[in-house]
XYZ file of N, CA and C in Angstrom:
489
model
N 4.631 -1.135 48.953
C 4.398 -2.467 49.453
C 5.687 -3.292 49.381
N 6.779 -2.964 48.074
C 7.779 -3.856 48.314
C 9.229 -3.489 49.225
N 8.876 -2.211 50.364
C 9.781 -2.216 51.134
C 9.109 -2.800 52.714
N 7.904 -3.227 52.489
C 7.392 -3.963 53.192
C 8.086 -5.208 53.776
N 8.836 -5.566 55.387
C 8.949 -7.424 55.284
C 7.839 -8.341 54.865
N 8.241 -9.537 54.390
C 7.426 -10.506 53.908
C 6.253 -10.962 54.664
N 6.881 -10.957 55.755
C 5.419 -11.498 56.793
C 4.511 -10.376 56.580
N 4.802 -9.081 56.381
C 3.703 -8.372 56.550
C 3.137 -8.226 55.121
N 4.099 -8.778 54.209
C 3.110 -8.537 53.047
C 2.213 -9.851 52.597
N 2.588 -11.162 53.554
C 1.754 -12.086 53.440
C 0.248 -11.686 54.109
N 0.835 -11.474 55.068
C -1.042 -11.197 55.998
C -1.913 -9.812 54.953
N -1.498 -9.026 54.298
C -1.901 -8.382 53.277
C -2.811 -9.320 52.330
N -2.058 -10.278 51.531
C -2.548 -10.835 50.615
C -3.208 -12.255 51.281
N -3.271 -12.506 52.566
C -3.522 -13.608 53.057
C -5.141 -12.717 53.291
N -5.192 -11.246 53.740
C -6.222 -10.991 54.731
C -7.402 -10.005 53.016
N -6.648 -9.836 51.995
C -7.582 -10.024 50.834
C -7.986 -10.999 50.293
N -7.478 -12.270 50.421
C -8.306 -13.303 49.688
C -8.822 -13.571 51.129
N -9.192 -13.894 52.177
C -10.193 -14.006 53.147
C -11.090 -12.738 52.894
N -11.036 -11.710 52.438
C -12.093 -10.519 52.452
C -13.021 -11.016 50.841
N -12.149 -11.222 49.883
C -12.772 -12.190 48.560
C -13.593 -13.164 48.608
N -13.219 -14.127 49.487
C -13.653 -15.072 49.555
C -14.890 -14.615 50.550
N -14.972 -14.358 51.688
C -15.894 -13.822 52.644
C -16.803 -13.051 51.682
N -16.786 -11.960 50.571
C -17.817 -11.201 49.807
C -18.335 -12.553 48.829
N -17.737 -13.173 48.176
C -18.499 -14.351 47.419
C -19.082 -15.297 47.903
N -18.668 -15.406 49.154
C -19.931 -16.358 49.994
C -21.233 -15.831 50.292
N -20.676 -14.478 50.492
C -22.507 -13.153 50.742
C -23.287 -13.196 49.501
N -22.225 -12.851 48.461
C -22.918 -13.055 47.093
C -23.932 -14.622 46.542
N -22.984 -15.399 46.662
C -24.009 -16.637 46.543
C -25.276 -16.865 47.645
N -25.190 -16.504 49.218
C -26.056 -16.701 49.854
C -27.372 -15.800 49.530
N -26.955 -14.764 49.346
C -28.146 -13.998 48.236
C -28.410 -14.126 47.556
N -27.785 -14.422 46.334
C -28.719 -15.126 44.998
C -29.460 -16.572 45.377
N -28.665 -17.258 46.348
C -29.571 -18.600 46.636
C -30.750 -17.857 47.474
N -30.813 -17.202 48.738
C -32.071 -16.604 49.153
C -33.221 -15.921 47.900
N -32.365 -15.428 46.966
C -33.797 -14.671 46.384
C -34.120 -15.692 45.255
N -33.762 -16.969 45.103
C -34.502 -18.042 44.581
C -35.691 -18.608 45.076
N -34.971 -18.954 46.636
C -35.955 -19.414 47.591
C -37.074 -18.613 47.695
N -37.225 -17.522 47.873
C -37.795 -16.408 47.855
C -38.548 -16.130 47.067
N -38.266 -16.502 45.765
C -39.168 -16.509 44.210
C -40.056 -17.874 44.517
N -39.689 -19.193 45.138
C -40.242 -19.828 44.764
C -41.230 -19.635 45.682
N -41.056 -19.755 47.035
C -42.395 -19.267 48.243
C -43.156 -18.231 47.727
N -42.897 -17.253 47.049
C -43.898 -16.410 46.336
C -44.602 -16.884 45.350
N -44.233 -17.566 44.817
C -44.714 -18.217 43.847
C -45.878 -19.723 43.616
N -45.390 -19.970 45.015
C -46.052 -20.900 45.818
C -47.312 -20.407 46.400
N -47.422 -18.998 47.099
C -48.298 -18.826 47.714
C -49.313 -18.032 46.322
N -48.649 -17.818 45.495
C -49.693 -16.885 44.501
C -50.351 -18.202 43.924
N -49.919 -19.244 43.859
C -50.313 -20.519 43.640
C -51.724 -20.510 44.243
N -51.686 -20.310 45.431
C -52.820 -20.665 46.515
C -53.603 -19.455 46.243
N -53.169 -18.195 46.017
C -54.353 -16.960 46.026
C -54.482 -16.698 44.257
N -53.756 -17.219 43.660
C -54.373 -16.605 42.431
C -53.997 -18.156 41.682
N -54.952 -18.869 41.267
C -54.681 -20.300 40.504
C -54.910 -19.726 39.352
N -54.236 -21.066 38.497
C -54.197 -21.284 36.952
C -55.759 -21.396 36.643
N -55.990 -20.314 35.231
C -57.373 -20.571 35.020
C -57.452 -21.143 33.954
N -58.180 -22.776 33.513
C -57.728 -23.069 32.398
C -58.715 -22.326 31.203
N -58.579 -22.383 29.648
C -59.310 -21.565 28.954
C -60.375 -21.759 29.084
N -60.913 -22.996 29.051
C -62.526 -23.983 29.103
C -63.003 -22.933 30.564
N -62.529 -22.469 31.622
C -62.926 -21.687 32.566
C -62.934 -20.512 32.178
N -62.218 -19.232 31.655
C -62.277 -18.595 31.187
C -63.390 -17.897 30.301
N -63.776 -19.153 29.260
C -64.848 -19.162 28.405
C -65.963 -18.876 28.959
N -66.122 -19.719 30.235
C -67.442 -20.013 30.897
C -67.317 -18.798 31.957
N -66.502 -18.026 32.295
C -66.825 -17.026 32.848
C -66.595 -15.513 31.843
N -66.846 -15.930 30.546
C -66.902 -14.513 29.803
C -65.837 -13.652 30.323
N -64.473 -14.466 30.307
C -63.155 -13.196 30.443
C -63.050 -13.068 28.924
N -62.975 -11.411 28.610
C -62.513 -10.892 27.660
C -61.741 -9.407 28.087
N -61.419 -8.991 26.583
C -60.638 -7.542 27.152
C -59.391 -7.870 26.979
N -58.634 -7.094 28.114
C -57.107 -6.685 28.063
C -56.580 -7.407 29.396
N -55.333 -7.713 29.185
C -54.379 -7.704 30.449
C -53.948 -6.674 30.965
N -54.228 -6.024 31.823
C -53.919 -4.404 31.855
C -52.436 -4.767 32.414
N -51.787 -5.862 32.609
C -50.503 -5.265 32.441
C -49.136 -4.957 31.358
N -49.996 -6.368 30.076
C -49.511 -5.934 29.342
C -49.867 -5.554 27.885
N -51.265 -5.672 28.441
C -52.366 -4.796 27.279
C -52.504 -5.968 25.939
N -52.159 -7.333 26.119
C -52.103 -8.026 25.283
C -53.653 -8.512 25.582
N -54.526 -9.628 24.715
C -55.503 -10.050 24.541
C -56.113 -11.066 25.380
N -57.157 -11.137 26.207
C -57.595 -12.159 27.134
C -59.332 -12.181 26.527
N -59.478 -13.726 26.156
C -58.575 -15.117 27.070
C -57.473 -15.336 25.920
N -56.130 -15.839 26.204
C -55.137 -16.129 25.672
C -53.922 -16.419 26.266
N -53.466 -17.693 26.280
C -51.997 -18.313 27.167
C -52.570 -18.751 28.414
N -51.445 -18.935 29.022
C -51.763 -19.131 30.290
C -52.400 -18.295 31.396
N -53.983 -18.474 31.831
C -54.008 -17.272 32.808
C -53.753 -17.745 34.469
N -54.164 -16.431 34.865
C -54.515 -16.353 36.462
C -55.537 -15.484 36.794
N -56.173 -16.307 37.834
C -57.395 -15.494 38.581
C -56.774 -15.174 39.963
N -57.215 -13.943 40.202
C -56.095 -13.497 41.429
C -57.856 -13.119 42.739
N -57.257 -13.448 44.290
C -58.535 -13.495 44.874
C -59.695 -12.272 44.803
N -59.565 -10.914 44.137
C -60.688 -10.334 43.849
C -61.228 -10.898 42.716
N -60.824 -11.616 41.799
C -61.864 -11.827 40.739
C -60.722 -11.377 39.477
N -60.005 -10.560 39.022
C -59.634 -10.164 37.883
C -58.658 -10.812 37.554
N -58.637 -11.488 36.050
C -57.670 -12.382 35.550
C -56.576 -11.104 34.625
N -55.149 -11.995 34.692
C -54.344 -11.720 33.918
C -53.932 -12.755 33.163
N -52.677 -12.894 32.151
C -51.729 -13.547 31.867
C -50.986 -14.081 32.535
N -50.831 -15.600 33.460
C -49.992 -15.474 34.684
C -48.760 -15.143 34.154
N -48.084 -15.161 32.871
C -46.683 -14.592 33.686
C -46.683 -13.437 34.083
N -47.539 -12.360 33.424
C -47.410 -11.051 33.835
C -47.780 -10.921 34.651
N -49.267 -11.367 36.012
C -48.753 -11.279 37.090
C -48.076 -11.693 37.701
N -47.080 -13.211 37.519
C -45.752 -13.284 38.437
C -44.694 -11.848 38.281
N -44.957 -11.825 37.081
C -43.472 -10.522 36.957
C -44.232 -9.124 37.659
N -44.972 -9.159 37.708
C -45.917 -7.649 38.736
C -45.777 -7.954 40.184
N -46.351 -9.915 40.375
C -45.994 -9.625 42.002
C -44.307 -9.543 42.445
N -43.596 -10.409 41.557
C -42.484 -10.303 41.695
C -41.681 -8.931 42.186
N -41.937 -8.476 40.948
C -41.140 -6.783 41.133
C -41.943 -5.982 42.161
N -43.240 -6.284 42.459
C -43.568 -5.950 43.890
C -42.898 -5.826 45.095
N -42.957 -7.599 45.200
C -42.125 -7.778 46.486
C -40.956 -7.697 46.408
N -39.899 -7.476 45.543
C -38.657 -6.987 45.296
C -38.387 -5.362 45.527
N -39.565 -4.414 45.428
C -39.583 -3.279 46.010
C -39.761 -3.350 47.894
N -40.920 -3.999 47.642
C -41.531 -3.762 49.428
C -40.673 -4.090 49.796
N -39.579 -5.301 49.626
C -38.911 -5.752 50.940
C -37.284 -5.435 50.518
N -36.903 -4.484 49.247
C -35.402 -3.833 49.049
C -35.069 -3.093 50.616
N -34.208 -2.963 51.295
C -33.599 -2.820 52.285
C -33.738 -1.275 52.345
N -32.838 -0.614 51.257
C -32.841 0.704 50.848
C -34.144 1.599 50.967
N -35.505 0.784 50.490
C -36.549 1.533 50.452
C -37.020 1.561 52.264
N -36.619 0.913 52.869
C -37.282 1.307 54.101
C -37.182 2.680 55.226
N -38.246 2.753 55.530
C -38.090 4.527 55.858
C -38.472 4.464 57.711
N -38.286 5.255 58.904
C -38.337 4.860 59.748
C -40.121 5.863 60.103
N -40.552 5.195 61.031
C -41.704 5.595 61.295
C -41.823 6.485 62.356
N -42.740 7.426 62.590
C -42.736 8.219 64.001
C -42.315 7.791 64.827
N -42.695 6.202 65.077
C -42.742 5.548 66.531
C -41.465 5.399 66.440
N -40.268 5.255 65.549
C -38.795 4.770 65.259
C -38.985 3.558 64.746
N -39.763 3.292 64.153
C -39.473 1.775 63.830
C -39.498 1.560 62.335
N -38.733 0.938 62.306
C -38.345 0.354 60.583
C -39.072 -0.062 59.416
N -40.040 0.465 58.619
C -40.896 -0.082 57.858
C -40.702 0.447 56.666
N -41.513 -0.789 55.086
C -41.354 -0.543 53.843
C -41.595 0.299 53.440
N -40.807 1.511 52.626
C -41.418 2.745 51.699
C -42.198 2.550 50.642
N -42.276 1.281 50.157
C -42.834 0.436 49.175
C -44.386 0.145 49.549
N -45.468 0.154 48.255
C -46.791 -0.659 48.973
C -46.582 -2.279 48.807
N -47.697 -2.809 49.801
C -47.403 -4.030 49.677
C -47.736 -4.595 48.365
N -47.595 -5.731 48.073
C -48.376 -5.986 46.773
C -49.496 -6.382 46.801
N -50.274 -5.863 45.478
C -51.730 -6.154 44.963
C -51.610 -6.310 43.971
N -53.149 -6.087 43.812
C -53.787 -6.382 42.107
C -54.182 -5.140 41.187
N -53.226 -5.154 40.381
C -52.918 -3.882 39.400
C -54.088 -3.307 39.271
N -55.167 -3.910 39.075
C -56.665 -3.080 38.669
C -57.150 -2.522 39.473
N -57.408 -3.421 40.772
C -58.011 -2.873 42.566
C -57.346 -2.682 43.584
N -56.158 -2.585 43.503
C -55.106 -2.647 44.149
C -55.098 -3.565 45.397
N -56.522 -4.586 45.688
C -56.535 -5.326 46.619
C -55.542 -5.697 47.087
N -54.887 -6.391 48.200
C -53.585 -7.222 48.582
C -53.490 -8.222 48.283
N -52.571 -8.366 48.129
C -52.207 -10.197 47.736
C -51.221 -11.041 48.664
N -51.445 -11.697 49.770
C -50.834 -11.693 51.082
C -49.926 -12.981 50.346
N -48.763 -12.186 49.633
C -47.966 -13.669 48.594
C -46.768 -13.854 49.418
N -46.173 -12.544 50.350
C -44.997 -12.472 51.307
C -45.041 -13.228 52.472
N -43.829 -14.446 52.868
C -43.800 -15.110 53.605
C -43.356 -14.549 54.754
N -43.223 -14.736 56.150
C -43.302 -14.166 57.304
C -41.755 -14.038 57.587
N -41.254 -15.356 57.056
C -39.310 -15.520 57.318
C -39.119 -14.424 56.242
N -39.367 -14.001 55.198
C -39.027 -12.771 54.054
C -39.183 -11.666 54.695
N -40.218 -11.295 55.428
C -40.196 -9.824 56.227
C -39.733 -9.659 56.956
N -38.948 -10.737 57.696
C -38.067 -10.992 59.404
C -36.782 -10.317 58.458
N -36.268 -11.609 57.645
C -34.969 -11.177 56.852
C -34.921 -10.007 56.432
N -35.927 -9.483 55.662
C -35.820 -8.258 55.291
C -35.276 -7.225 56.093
N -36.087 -6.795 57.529
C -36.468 -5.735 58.281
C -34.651 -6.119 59.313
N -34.026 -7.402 59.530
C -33.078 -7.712 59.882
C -31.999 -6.856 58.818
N -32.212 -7.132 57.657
C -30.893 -6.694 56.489
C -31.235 -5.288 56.430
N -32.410 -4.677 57.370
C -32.845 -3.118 56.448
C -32.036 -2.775 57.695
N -32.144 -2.823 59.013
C -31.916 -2.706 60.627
C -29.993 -2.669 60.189
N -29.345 -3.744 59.479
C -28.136 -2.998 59.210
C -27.818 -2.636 58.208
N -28.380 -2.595 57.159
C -28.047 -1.456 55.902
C -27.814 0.321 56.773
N -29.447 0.322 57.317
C -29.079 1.882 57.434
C -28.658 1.933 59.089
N -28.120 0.890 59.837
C -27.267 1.225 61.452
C -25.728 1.731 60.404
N -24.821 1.042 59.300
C -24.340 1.169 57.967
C -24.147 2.755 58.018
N -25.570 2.807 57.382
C -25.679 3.678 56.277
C -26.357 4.711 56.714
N -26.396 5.440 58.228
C -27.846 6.207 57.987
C -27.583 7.630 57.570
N -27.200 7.893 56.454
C -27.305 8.872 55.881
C -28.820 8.536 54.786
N -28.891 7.489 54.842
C -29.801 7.017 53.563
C -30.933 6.583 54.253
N -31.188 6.839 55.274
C -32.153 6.777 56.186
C -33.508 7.796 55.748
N -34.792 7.613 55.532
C -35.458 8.613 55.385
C -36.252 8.573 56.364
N -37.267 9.857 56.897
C -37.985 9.945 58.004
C -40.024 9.693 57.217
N -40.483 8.788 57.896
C -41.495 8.324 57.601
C -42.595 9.874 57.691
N -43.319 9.923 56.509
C -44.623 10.847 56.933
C -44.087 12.483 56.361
């Protein structure tokens, strides 16, 4: 590099801190998306699975286990999720969470007979009945299936064939 002329070793170090700077702007726009992202999930589990207070609990004879984390119910904060079965809400935020952090990872998507791009992941449910829990917002599956469309145009060695 140092029998390099100067001009050319400026556009070098001129055209790595534009490549630096360009990756830390991706980096923050992703950690700010998967905030946003936590909170709309979080929002909508709001709407399908509410806070149950204990005085409710009581009166509907929840006892037993949290089957996710096998700790004691009724106790803390719960949630009633829309089939009927209560947890601990944090443990189902951290279940739907890491849910939809599978279904909609880029990497897991596999292509379908028809060619088309879909999650290798199930959607998320409810640990006991596996019912659905429709907690994924519509702009999250656009983004997703957009970031999966160039991960593997990228990457398609890492491409898997659906079925």
């Amino acid at each position: 590099m140092a029998n390099l002329p100067f001009p050319v070793q400026m556009s070098f170090f001129i055209g790595g801190a534009i490549c630096v700077f360009m990756w830390q702007m991706g980096v923050r726009k992703v950690r700010k998306g998967g905030r946003d992202r936590e909170e709309r999930i979080i929002s909508n589990l709001d709407r399908l699975a509410p806070y149950l207070p204990i005085e409710n609990a009581k009166m509907e004879k929840v006892d037993g286990n949290c089957c996710v984390c096998l700790g004691e119910l009724p106790g803390g904060i719960m949630r009633k999720v829309v089939c009927g079965h209560v947890f601990h809400a944090s443990c189902i935020e951290r279940w739907i969470l890491h849910s939809v952090e599978r279904y909609l990872d880029v990497k897991s998507f596999v292509r379908s007979p028809h060619g088309f791009l879909v999650p290798g992941s199930p959607w998320p449910s409810c640990p006991l009945c596996m019912k659905l829990l429709l907690v994924i917002d519509e702009t999250d599956i656009r983004d997703a299936i957009s970031e999966a469309l160039y991960y593997h145009n990228h990457n398609p060695s890492g491409l898997q064939m659906f079925g």
